[in-house]
Short mmCIF file of C-alpha atoms and ligand atoms in Angstrom, two decimals:
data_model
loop_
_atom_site.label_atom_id
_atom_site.label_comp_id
_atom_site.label_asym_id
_atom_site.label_seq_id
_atom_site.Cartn_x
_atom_site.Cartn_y
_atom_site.Cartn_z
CA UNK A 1 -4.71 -13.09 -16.01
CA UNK A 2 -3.04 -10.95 -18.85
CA UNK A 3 -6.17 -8.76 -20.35
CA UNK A 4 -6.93 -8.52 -24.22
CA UNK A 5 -5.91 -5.40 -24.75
CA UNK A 6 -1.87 -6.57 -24.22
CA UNK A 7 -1.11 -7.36 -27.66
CA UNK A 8 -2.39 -3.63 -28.81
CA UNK A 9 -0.67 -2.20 -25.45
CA UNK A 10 2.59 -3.08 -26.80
CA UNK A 11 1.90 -3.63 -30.17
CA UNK A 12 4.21 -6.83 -31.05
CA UNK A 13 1.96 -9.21 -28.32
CA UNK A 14 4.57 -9.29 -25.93
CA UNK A 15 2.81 -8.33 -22.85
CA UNK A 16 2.72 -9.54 -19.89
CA UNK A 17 0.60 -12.56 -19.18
CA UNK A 18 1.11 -12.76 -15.76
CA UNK A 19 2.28 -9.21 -13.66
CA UNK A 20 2.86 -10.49 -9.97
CA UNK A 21 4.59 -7.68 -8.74
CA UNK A 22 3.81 -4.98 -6.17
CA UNK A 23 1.14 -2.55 -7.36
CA UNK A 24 0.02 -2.13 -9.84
CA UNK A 25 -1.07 -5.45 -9.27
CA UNK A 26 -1.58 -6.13 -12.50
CA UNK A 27 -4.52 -8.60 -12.49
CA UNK A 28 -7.74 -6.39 -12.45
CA UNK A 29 -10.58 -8.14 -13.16
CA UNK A 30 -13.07 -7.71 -15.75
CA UNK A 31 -15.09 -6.12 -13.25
CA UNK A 32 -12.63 -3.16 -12.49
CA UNK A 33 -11.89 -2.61 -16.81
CA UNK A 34 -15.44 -2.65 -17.71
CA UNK A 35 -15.24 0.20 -14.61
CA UNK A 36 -12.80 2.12 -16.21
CA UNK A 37 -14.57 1.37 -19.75
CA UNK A 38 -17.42 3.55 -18.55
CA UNK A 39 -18.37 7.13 -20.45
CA UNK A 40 -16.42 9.97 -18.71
CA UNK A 41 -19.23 11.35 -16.97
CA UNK A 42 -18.88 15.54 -16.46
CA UNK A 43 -18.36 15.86 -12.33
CA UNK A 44 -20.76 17.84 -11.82
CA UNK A 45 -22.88 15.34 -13.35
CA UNK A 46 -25.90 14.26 -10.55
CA UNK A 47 -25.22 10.81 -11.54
CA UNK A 48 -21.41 10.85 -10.87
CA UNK A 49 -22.39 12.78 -7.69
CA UNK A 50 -24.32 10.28 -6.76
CA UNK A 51 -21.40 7.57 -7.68
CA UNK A 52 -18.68 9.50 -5.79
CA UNK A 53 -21.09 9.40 -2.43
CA UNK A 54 -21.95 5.65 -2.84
CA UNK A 55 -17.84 5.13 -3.56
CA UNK A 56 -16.71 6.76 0.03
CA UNK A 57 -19.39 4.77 1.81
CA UNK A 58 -18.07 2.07 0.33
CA UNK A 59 -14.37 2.70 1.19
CA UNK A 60 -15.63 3.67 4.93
CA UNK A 61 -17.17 0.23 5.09
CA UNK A 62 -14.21 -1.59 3.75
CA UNK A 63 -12.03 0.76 6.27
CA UNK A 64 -14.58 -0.67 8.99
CA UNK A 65 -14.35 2.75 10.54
CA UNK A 66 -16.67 5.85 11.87
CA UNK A 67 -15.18 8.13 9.83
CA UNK A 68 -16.00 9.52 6.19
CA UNK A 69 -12.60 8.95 4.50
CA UNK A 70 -11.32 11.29 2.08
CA UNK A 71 -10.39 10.15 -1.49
CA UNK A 72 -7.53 12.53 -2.98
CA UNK A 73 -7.03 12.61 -6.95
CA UNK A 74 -3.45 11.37 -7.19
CA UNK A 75 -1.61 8.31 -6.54
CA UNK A 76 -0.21 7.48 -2.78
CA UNK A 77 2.61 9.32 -3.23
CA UNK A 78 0.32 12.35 -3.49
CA UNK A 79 -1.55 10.79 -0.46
CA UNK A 80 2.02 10.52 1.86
CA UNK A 81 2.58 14.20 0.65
CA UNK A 82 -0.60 15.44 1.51
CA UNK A 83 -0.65 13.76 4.91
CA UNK A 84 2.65 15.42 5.84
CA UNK A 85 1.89 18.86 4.46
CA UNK A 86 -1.34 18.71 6.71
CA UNK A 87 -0.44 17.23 9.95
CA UNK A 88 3.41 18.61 10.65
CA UNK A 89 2.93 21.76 11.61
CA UNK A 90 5.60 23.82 11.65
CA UNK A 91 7.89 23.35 14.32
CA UNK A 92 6.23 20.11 14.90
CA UNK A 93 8.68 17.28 16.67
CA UNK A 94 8.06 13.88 14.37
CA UNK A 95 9.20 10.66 15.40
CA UNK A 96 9.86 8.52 11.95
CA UNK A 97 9.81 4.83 11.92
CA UNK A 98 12.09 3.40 9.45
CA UNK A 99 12.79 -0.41 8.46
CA UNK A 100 13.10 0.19 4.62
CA UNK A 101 12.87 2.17 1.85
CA UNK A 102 9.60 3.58 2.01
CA UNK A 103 9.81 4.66 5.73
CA UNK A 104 13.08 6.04 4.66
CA UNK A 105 11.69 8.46 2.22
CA UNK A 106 8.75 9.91 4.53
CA UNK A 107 11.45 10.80 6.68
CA UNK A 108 12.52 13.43 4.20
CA UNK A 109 9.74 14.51 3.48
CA UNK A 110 8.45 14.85 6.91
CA UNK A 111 12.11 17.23 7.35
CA UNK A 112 10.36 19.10 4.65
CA UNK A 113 7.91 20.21 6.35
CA UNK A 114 8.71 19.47 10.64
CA UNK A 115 10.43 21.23 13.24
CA UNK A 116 12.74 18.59 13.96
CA UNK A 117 12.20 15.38 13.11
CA UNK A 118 13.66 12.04 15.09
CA UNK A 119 14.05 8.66 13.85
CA UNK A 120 14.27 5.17 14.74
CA UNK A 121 16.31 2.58 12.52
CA UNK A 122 16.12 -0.33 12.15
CA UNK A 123 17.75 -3.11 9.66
CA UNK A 124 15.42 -3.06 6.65
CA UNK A 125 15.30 -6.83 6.98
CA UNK A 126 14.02 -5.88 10.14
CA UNK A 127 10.50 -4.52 12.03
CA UNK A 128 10.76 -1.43 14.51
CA UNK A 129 10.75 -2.89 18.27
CA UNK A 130 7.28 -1.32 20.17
CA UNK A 131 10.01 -0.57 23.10
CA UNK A 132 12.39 1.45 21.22
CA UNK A 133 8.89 3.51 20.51
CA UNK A 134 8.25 3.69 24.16
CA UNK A 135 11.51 4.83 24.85
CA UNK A 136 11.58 7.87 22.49
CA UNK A 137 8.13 9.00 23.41
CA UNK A 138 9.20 8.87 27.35
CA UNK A 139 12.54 10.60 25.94
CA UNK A 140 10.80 13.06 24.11
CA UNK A 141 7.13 14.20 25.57
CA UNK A 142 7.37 16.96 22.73
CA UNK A 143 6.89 14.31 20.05
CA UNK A 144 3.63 15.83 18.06
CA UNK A 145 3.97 12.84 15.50
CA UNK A 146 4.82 9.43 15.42
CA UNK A 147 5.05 7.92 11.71
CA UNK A 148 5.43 4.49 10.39
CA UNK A 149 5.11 2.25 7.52
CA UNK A 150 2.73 -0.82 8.02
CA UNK A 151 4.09 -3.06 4.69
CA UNK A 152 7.44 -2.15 4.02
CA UNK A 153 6.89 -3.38 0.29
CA UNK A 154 10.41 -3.69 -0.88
CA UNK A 155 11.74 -5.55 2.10
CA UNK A 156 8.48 -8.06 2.30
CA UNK A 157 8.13 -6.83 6.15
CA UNK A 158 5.69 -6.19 8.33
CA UNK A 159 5.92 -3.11 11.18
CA UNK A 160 4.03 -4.41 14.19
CA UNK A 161 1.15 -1.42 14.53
CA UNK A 162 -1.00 -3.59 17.43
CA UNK A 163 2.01 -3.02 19.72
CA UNK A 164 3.43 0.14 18.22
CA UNK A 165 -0.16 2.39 18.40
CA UNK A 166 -0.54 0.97 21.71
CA UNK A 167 2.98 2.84 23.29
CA UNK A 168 1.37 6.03 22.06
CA UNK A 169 -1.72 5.59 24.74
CA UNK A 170 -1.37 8.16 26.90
CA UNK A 171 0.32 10.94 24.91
CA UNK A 172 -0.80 13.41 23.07
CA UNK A 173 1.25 11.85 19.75
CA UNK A 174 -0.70 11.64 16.34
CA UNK A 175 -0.15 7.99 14.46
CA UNK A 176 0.69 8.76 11.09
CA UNK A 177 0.28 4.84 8.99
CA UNK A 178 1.48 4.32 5.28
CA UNK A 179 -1.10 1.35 4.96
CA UNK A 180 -0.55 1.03 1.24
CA UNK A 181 0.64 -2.11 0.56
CA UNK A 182 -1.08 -3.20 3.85
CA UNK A 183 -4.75 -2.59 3.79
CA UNK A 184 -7.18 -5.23 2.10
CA UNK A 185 -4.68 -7.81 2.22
CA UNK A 186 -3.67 -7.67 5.44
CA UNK A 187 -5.37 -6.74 9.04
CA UNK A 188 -5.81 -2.86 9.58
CA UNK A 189 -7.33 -1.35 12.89
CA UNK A 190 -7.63 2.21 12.00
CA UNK A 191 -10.43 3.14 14.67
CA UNK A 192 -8.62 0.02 17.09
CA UNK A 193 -5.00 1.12 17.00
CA UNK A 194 -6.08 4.26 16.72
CA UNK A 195 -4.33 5.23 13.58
CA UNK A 196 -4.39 9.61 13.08
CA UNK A 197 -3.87 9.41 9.43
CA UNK A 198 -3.77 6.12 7.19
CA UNK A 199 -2.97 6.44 3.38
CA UNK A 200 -3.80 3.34 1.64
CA UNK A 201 -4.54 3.13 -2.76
CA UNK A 202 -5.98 1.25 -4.82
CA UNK A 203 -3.44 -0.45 -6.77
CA UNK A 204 -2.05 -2.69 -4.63
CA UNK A 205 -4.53 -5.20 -2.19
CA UNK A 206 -7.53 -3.72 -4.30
CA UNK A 207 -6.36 -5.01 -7.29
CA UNK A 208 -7.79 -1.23 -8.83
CA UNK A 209 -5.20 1.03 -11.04
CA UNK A 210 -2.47 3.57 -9.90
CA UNK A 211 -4.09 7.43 -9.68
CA UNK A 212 -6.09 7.50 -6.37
CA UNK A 213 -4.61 8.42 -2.48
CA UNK A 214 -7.02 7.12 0.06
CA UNK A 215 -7.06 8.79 3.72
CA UNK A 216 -8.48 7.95 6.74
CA UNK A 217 -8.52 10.95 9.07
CA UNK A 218 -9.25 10.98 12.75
CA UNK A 219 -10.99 13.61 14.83
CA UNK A 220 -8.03 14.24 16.59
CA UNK A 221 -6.36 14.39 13.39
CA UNK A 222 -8.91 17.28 11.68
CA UNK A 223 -8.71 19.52 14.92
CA UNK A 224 -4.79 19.01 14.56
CA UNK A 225 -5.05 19.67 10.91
CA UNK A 226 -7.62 22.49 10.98
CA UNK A 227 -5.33 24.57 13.33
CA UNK A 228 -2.42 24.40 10.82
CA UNK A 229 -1.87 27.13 9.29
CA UNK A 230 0.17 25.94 7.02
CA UNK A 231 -1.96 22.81 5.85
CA UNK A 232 -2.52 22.74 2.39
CA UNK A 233 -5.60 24.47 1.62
CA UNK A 234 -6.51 25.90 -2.45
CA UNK A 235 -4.11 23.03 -3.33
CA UNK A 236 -4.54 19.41 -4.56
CA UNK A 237 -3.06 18.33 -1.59
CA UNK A 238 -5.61 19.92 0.83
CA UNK A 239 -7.58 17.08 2.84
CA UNK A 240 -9.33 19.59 4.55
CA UNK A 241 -10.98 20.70 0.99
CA UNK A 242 -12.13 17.45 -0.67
CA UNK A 243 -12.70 16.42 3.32
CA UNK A 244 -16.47 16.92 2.80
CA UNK A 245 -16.61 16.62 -1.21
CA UNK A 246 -19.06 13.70 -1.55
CA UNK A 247 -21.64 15.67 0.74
CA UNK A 248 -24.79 17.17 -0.85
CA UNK A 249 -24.73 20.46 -1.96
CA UNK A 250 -21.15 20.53 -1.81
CA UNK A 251 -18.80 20.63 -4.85
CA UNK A 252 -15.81 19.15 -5.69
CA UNK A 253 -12.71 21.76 -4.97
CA UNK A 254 -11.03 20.39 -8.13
CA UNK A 255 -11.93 17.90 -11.71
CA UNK A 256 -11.84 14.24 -9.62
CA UNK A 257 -10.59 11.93 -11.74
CA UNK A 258 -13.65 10.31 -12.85
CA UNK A 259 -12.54 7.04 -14.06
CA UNK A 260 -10.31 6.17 -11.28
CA UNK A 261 -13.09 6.68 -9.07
CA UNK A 262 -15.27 4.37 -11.28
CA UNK A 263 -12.55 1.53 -10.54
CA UNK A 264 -12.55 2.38 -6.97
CA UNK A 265 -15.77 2.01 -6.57
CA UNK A 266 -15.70 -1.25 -8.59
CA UNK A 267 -13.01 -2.53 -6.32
CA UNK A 268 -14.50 -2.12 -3.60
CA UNK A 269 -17.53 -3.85 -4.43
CA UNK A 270 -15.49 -6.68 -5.38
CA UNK A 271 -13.69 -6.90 -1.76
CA UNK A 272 -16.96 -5.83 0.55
CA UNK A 273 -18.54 -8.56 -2.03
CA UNK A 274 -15.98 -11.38 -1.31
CA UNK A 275 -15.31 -9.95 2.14
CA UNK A 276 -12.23 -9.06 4.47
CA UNK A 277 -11.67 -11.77 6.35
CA UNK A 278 -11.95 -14.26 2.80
CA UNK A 279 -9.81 -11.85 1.22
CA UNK A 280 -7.45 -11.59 4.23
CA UNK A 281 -7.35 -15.73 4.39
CA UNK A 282 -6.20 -15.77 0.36
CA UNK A 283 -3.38 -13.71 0.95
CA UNK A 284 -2.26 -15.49 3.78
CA UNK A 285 -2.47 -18.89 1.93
CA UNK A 286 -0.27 -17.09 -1.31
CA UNK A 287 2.02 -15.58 1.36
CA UNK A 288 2.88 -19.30 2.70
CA UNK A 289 3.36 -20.75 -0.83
CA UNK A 290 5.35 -17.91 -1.34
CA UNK A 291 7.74 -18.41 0.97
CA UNK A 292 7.93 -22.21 1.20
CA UNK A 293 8.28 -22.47 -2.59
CA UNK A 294 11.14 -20.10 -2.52
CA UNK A 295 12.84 -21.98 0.28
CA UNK A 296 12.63 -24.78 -1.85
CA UNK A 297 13.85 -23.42 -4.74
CA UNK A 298 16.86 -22.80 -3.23
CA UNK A 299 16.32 -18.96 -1.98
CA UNK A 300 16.76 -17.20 1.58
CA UNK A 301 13.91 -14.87 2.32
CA UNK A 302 15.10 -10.74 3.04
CA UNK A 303 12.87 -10.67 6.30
CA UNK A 304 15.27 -12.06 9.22
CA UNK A 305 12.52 -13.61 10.55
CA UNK A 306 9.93 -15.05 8.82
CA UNK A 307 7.53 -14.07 11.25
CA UNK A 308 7.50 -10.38 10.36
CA UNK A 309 7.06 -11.41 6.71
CA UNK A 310 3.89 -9.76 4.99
CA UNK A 311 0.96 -11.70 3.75
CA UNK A 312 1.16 -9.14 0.15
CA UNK A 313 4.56 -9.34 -0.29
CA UNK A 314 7.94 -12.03 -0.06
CA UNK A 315 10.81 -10.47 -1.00
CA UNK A 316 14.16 -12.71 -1.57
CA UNK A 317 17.46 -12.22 -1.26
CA UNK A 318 19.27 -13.19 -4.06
CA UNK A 319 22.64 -15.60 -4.28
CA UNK A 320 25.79 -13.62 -4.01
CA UNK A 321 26.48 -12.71 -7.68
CA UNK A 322 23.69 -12.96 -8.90
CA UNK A 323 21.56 -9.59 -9.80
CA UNK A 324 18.19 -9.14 -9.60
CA UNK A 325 17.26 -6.54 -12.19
CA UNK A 326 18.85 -9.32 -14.38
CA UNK A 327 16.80 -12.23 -13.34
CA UNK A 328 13.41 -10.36 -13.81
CA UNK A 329 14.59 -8.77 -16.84
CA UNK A 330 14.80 -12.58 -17.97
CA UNK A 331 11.37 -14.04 -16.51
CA UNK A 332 9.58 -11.31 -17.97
CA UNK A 333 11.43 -12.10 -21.34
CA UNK A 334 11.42 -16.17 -21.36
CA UNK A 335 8.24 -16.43 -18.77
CA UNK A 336 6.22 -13.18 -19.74
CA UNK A 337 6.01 -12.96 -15.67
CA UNK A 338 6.68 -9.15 -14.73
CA UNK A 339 8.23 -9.89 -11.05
CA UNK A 340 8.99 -6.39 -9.07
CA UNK A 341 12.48 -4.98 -7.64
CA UNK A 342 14.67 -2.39 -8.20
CA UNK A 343 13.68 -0.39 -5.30
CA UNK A 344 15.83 2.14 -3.41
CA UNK A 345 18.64 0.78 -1.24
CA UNK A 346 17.89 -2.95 -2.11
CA UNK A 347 17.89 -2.30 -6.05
CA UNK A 348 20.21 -5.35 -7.08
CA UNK A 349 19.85 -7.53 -4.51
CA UNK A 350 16.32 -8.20 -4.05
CA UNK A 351 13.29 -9.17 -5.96
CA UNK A 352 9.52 -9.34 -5.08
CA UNK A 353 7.14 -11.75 -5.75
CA UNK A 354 3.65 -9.54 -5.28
CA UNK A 355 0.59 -11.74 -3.75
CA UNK A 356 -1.93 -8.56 -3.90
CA UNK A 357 -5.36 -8.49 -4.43
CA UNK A 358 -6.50 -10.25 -7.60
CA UNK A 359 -3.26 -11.68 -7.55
CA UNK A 360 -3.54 -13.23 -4.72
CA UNK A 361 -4.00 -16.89 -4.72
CA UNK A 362 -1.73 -19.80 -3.92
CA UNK A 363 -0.97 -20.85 -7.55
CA UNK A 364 0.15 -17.19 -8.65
CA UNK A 365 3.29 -17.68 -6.30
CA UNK A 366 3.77 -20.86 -8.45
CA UNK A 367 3.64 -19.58 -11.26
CA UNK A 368 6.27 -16.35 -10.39
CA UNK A 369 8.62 -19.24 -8.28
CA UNK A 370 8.65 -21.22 -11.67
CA UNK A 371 9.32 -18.22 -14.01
CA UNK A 372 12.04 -16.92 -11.24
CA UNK A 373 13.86 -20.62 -11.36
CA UNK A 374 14.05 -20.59 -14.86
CA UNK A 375 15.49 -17.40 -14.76
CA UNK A 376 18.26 -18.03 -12.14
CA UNK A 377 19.12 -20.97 -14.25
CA UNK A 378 19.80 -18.59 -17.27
CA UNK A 379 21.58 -16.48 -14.83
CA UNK A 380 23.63 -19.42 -14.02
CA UNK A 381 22.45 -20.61 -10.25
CA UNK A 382 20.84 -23.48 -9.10
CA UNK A 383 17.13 -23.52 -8.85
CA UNK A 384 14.94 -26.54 -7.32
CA UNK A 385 11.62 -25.71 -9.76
CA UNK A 386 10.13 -28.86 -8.90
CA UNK A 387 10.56 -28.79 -5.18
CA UNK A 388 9.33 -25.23 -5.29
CA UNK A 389 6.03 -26.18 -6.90
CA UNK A 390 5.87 -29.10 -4.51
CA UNK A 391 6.03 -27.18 -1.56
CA UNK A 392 4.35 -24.25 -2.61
CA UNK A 393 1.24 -25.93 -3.94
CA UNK A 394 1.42 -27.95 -0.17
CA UNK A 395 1.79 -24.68 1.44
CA UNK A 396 -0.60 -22.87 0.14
CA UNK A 397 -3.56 -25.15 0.60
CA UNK A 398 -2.33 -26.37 4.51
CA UNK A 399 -3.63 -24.13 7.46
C1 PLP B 401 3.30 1.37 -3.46
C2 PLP B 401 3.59 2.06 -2.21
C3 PLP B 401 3.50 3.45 -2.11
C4 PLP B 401 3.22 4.28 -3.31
O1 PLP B 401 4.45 4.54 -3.86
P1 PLP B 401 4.97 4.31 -5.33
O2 PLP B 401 6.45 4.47 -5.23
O3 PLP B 401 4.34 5.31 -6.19
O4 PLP B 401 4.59 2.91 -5.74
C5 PLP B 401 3.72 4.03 -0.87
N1 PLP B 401 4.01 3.28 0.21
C6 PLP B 401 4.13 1.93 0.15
C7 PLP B 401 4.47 1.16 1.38
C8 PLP B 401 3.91 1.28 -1.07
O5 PLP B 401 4.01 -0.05 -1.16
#
């Protein structure tokens, strides 16, 4: 999975051959680098044009949606900021989800730019209960924005958006959904839920490189944004001026970033190609050989329940004493596996094994779970490597 060009990326051919961590997924396929390998067209070029249309038809298909989607030129974080600078308006009341690290930090941004802004906590082993939802909203009818992250990427968990979007029926709430590690490997509703705003990239179930925000934008949400004053507008993060940028005889507001968008739109060939539900189905089956190989190699998964556990994503506690940084720092040593971790409040104590996108197949758990028991045997802990491939491999091909 390791492409050709590792040995003059770090120039003593000790890449990575195998990076199944959590976005950048690491594996692109020859498909998205012979994208990327393309001339760097100029943008106002008729043929990039004419690329840059074809690529948001393409991402509204894959969003199965109504809706043109707007592609900002920056990676999700840019996306998040963007969709908070847009929709809080000022003195807007947000209600912020948070089971983890990433629902953690849209919370400050969101007190960047809200009113007041309300949140709901729960463990970050844990998924926010629909009813504590229903209970704020009935608490507070002046909630203008509900926000929530689907894949909490760090903790491996899944926020339950089916039963959360629905206790926003009947008010006047926008549904503000951090789909990035979610979307393309695992089910997203945006026009079903109905999701306001949904930032998803392509780095992560697309299998495409870091450097693109992806927005899906409801009519709701453009009359909400198009009142704010304050939304960004002459700025990079301004939705509402790269809203209609793939239109003819409009022009970009700013330099897209041409080869990013050539990936994109190579990426999402590949999935519309393959299809959703296929592509859905392989995550699924890495997910389960993710999780029963680690539970065989000796490890407790984060998630308290293994039914909130995300088909893109297992994260694992590790044994008391042992630390995580160390025990990828040695896989991607010994194994030449690049494992991810690190992250916010569980730095240290958990680790990721990343099933997204090209990565995504039963035997690249297998291969992480045996790099990972190798390591904690360096480390000094038990590890059950052939029980791990046993019951992965069984896993992953049972439905
Ligand atoms: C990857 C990711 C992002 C983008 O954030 P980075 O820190 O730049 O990787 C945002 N939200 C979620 C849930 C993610 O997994």
């Amino acid at each position: 999975m390791a492409g050709q060009g590792d040995r003059e990326l770090t120039g003593d051919g000790a890449g990575p051959v195998f990076t199944l961590a959590t976005g950048p997924s690491g594996t692109t396929t020859p498909a998205t680098l012979a994208a990327l390998a393309q001339p760097v067209l100029h943008h106002t070029d008729p043929a990039f044009r004419a690329l840059y249309a074809r690529t948001v038809e393409l991402l509204r298909a894959a969003f199965g949606t109504g809706q043109d989607p707007v592609i900002l030129q920056g990676e999700a974080v840019l996306g998040l900021e963007a969709a908070a600078a847009s929709a809080i308006a000022p003195g807007e009341v947000v209600l912020n989800l948070v089971s983890g690290v990433f629902g953690r930090a849209f919370g400050r941004l969101a007190r960047r730019y809200a009113g007041e802004v309300i949140e709901i906590e729960a463990g970050y082993d844990s998924a926010v209960p629909a009813a504590a939802v229903r209970d704020a909203l009935a608490a507070r009818p002046d909630i203008g924005i509900v926000s929530v992250v689907h894949c909490e990427t760090p903790s491996g968990t899944m926020n339950d958006l089916d039963a959360i979007a629905a206790e926003l029926a009947g008010y006047d709430a926008l549904l503000l959904v951090d789909a990035v590690s979610s979307f393309g490997g695992a089910r997203c509703d945006f026009d079903g839920w109905p999701a306001d705003v949904a930032v998803v990239a392509p780095q992560k179930c697309l299998g495409g490189p870091p450097g693109l925000s992806l927005l899906h934008v409801s009519d709701d949400a453009w009359r909400h944004i198009e009142a704010n004053p304050h939304a960004p507008r002459g700025s990079v993060l301004s939705v509402l001026e790269w809203r209609d940028a793939h239109l003819p005889g409009r022009s970009f507001p700013f330099t897209p970033s041409v080869s990013e968008v050539y990936a994109l739109h190579s990426c999402l060939e590949q999935y519309l190609a393959e299809g959703p539900d296929t592509v859905r189905a392989r995550h699924r089956a890495a997910a389960r050989a993710a999780r029963a190989g680690a539970v065989a190699l000796g490890l407790k998964l984060w998630a308290a329940d293994e039914s909130i556990c995300s088909d893109t994503v297992t994260a694992l506690a590790m044994p008391d004493g042992v630390d995580e940084a160390k025990v990828r720092a040695v896989a991607r040593a010994e194994s030449r596996v690049m494992l991810a971790g690190g992250q916010g409040e569980l730095a240290g104590r958990v680790l990721q094994i990343g099933h997204m996108g090209p990565a995504a197949y039963p035997l690249s758990p297998v291969i992480a779970l045996v790099a990972l028991g190798s390591a904690l045997r360096k480390v000094g802990a038990a590890a059950d490597i052939g029980g791990a491939v046993e019951a992965a491999l069984a896993a992953g091909s049972a439905e």
